[in-house]
PDB file of N, CA and C in Angstrom:
ATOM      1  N   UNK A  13      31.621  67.289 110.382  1.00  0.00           N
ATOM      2  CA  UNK A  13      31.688  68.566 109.725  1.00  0.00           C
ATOM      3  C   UNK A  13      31.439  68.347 108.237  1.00  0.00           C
ATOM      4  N   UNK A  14      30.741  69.434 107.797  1.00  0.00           N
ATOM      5  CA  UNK A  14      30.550  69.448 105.956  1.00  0.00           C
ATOM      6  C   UNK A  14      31.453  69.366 105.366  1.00  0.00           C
ATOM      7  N   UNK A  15      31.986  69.308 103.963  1.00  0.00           N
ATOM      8  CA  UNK A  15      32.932  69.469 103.428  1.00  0.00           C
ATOM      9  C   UNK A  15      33.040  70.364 103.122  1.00  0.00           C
ATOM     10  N   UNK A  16      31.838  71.289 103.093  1.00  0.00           N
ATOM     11  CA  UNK A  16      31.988  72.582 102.072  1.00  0.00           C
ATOM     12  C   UNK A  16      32.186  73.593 103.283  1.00  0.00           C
ATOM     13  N   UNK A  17      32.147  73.392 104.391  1.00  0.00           N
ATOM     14  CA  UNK A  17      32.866  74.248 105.509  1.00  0.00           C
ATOM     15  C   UNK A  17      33.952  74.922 105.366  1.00  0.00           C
ATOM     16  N   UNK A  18      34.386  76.083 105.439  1.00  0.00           N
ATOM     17  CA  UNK A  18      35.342  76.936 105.389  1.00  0.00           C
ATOM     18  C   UNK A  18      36.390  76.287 106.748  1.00  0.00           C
ATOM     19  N   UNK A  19      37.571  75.754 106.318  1.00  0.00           N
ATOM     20  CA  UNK A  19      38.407  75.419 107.376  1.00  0.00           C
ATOM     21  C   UNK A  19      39.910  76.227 107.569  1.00  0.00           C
ATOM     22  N   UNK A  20      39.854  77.358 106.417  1.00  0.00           N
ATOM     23  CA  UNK A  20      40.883  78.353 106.612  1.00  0.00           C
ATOM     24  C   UNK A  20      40.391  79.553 107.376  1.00  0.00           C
ATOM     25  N   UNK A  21      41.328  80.278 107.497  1.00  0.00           N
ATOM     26  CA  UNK A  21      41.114  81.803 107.998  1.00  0.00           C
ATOM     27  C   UNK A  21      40.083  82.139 107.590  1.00  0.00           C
ATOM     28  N   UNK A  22      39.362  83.072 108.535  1.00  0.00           N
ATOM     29  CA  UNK A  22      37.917  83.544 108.509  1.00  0.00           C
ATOM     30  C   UNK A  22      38.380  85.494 108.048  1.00  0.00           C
ATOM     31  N   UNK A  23      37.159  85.738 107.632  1.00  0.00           N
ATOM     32  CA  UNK A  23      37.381  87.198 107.122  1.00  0.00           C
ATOM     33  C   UNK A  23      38.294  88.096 108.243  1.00  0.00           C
ATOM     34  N   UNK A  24      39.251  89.055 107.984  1.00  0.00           N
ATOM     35  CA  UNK A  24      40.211  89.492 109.142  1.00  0.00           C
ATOM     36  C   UNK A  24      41.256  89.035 109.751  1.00  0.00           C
ATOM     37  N   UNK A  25      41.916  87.769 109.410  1.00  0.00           N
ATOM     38  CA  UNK A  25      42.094  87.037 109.437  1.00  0.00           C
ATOM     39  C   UNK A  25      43.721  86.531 109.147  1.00  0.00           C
ATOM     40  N   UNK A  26      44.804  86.475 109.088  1.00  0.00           N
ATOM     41  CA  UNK A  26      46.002  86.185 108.461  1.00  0.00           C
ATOM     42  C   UNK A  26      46.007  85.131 108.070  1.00  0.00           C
ATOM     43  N   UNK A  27      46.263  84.932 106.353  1.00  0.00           N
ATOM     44  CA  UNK A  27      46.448  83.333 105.546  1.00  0.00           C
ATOM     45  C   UNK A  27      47.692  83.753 104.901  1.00  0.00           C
ATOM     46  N   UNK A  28      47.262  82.503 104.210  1.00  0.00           N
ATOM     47  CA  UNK A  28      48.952  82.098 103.474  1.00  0.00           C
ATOM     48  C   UNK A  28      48.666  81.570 102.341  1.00  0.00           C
ATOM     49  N   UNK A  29      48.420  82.079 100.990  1.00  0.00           N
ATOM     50  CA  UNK A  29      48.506  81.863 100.082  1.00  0.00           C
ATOM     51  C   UNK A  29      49.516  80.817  99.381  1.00  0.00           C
ATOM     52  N   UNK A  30      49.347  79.843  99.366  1.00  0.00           N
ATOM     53  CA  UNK A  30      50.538  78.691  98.919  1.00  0.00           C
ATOM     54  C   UNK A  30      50.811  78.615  97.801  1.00  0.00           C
ATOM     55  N   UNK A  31      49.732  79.421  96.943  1.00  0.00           N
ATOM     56  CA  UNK A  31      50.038  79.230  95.076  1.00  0.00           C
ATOM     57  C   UNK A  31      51.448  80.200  94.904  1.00  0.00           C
ATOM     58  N   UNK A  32      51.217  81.086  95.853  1.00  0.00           N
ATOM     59  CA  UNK A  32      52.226  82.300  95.092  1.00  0.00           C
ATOM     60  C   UNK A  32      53.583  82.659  96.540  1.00  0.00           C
ATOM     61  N   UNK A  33      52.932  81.764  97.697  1.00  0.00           N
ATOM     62  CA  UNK A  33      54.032  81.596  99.266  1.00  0.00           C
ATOM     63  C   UNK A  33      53.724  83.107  99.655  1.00  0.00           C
ATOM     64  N   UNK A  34      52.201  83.997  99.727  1.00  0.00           N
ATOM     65  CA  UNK A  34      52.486  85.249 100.385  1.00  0.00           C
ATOM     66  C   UNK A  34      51.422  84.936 100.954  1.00  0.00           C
ATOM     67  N   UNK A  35      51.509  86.384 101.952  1.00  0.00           N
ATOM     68  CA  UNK A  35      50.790  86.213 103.537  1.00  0.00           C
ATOM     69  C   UNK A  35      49.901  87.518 103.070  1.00  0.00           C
ATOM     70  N   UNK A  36      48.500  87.514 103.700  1.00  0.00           N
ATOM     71  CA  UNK A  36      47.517  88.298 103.846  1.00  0.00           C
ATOM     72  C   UNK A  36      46.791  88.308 104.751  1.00  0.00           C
ATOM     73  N   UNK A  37      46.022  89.477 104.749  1.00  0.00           N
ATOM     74  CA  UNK A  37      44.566  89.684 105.554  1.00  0.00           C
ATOM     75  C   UNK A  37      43.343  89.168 104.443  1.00  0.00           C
ATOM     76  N   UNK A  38      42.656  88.304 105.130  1.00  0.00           N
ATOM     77  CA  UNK A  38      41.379  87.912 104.359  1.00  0.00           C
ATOM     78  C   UNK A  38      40.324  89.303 104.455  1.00  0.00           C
ATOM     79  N   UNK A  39      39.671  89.249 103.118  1.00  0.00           N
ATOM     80  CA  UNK A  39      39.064  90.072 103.395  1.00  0.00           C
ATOM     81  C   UNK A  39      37.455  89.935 102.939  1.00  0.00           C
ATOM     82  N   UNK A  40      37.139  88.377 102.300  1.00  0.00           N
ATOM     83  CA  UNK A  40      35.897  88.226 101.907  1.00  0.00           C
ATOM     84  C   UNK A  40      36.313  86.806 101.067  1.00  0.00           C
ATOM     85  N   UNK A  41      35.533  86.242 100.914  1.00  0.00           N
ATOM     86  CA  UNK A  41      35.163  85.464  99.606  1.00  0.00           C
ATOM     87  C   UNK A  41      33.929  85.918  98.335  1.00  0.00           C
ATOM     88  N   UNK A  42      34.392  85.927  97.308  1.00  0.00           N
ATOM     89  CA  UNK A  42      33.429  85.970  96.004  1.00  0.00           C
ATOM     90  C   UNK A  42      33.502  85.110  95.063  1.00  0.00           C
ATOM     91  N   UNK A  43      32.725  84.318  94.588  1.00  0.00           N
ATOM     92  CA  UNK A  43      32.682  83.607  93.875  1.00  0.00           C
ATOM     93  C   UNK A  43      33.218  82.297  93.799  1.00  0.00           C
ATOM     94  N   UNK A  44      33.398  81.829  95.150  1.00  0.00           N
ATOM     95  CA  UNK A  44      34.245  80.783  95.446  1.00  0.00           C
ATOM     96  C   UNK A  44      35.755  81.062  96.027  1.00  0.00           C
ATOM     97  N   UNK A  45      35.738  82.465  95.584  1.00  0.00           N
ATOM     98  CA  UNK A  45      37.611  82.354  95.710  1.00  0.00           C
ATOM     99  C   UNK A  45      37.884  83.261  96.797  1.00  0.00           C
ATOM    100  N   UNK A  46      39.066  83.042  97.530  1.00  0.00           N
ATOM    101  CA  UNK A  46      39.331  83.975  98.573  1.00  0.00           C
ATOM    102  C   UNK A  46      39.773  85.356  98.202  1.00  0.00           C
ATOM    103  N   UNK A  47      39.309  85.893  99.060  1.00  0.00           N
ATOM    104  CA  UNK A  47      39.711  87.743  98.608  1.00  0.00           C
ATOM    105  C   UNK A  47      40.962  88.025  99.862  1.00  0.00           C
ATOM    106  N   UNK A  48      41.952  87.701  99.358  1.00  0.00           N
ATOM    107  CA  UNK A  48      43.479  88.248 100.288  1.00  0.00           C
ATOM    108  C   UNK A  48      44.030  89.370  99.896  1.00  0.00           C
ATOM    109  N   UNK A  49      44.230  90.518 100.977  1.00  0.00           N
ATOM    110  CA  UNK A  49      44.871  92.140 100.493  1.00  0.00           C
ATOM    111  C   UNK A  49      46.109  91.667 101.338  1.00  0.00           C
ATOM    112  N   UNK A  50      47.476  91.770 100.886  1.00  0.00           N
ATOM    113  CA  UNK A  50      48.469  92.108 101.414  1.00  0.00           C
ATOM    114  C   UNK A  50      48.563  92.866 102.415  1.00  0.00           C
ATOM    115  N   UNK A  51      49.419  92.682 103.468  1.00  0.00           N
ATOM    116  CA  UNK A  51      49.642  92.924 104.595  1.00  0.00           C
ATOM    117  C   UNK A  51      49.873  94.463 105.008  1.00  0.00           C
ATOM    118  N   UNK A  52      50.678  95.183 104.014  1.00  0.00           N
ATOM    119  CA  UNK A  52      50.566  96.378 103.970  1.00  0.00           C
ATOM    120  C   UNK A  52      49.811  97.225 102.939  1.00  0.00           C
ATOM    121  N   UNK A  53      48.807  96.870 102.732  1.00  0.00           N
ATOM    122  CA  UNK A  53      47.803  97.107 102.135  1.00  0.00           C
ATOM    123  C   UNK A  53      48.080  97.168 100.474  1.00  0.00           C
ATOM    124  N   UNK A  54      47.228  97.555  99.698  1.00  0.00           N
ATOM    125  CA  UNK A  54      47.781  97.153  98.099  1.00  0.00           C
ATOM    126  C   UNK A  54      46.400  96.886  97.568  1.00  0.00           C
ATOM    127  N   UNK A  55      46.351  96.219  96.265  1.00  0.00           N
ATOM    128  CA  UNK A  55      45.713  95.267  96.019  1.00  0.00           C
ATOM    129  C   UNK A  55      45.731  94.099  96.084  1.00  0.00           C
ATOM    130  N   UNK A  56      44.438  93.681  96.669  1.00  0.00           N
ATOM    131  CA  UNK A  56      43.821  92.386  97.066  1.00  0.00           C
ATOM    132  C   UNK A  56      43.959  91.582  95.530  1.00  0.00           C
ATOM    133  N   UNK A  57      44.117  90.477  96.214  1.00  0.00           N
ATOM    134  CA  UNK A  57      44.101  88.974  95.089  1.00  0.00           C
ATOM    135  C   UNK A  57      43.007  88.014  95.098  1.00  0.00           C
ATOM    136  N   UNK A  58      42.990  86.891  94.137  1.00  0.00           N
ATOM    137  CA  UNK A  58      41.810  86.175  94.758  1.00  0.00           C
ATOM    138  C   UNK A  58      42.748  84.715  94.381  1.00  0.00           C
ATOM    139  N   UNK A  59      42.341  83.644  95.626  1.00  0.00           N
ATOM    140  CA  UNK A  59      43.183  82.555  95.690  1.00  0.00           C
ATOM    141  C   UNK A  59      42.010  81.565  95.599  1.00  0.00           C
ATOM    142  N   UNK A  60      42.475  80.594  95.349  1.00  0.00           N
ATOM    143  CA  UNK A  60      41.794  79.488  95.455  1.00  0.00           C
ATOM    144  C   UNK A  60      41.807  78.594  96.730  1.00  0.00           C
ATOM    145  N   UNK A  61      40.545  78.472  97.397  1.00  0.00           N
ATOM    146  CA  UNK A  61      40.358  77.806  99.444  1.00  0.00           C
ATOM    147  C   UNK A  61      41.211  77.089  99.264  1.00  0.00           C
ATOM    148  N   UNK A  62      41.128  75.578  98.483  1.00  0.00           N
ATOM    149  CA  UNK A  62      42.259  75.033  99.072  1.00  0.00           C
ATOM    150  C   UNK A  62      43.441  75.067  98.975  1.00  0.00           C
ATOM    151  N   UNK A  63      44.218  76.367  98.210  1.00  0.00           N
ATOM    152  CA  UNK A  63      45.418  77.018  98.805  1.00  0.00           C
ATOM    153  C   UNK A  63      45.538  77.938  99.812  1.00  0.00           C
ATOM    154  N   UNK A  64      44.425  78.477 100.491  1.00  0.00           N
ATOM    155  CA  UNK A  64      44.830  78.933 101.437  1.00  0.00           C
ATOM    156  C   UNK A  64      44.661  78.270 103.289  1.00  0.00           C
ATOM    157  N   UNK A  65      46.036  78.834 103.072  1.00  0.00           N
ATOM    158  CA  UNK A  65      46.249  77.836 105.262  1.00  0.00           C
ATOM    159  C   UNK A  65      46.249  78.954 105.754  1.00  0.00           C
ATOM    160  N   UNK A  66      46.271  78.632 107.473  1.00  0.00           N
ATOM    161  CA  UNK A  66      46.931  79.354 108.067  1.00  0.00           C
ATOM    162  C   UNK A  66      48.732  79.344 108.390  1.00  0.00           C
ATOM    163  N   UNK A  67      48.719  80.371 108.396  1.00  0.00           N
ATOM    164  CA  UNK A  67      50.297  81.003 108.502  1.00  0.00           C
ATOM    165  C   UNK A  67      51.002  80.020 109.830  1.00  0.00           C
ATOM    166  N   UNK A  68      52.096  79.571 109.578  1.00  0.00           N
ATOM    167  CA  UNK A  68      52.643  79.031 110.798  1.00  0.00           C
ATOM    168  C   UNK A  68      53.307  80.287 111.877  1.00  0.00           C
ATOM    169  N   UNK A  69      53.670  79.487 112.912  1.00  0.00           N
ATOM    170  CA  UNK A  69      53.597  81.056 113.705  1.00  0.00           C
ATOM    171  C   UNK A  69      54.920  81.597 113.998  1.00  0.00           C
ATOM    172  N   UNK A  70      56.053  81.372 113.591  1.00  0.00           N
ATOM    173  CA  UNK A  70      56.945  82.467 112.520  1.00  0.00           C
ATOM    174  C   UNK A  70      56.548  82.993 111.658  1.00  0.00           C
ATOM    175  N   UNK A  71      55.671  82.680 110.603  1.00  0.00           N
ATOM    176  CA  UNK A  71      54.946  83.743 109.233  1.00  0.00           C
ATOM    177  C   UNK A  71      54.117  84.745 110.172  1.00  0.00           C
ATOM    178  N   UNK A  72      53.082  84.397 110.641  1.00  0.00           N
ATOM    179  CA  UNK A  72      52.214  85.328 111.443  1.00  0.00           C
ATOM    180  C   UNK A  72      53.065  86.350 112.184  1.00  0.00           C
ATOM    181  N   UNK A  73      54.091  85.913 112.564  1.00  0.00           N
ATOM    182  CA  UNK A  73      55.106  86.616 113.978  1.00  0.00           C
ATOM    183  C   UNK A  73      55.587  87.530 113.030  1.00  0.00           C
ATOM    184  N   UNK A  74      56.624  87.388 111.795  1.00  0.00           N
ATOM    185  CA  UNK A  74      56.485  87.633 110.830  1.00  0.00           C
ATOM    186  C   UNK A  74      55.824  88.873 109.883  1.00  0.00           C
ATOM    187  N   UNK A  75      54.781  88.778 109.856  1.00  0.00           N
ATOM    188  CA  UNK A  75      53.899  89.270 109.340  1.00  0.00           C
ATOM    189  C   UNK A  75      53.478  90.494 110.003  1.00  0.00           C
ATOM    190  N   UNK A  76      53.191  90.390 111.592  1.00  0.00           N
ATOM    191  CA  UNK A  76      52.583  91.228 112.346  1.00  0.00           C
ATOM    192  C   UNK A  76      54.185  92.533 112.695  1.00  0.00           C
ATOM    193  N   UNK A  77      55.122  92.019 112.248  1.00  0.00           N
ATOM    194  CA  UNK A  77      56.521  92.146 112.774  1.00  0.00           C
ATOM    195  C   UNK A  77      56.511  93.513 111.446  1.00  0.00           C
ATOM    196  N   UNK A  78      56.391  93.165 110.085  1.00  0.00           N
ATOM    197  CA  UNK A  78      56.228  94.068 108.852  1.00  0.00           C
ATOM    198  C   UNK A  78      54.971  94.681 109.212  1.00  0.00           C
ATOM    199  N   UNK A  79      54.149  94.447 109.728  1.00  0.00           N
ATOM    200  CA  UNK A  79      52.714  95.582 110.089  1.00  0.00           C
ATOM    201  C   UNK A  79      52.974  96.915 111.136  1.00  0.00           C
ATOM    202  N   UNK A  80      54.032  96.126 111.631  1.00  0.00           N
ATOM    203  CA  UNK A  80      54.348  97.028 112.917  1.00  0.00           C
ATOM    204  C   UNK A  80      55.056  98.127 112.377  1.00  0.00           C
ATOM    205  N   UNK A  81      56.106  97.596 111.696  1.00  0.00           N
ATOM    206  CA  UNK A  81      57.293  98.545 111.226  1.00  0.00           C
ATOM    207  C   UNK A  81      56.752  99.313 109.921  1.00  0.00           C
ATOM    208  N   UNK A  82      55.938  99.103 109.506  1.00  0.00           N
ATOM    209  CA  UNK A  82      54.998  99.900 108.013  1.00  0.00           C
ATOM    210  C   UNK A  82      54.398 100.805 108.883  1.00  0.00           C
ATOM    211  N   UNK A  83      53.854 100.506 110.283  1.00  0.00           N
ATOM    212  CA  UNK A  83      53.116 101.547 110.474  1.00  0.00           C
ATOM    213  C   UNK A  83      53.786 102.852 111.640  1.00  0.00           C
ATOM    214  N   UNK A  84      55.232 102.304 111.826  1.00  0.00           N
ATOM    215  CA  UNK A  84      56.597 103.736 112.680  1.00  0.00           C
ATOM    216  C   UNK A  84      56.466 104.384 111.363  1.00  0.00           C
ATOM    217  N   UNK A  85      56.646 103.571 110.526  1.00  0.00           N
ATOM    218  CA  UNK A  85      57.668 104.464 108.991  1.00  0.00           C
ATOM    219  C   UNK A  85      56.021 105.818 108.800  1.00  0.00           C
ATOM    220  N   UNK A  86      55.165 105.166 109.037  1.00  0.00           N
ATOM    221  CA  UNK A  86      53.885 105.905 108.911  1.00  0.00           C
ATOM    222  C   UNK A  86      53.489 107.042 109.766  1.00  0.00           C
ATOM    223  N   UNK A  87      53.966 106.877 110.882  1.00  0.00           N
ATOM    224  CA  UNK A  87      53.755 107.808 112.589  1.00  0.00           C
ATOM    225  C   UNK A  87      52.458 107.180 112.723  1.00  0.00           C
ATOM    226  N   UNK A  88      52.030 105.963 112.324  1.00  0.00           N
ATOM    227  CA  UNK A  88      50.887 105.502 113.121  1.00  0.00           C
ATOM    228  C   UNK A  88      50.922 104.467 114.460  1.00  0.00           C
TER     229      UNK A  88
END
């Protein structure tokens, strides 16, 4: 494999921002840097690849767990 291969989360995606310990949806790369929007939507950040992993799967569990409950409080 290349080095310059993308080996984190792909666009859509749940990562884990390690600079700042928060969880997102990927939503692009520009300019080198990852484009992560918070989970319940907001504004997007931009991280640097090799801080972002994937989420271990309590964070993801986690994560999908606050998506769920953002979206009762919503009637969606």
């Amino acid at each position: 494999m290349a080095s310059n291969q993308q080996t984190g989360p792909g666009s859509g995606g749940l990562a884990k921002d390690t600079a700042g310990e928060r969880i997102g949806v990927v939503t692009g790369e520009v300019g080198g840097r990852v484009q992560i929007r918070p989970i319940r939507g907001g504004t997007e950040w931009d991280a640097t690849p090799d801080n972002v992993v994937t989420p271990s799967a309590r964070e993801e569990l986690s994560a999908r767990l606050a998506i769920r409950n953002a979206n009762s409080r919503t009637g969606l």
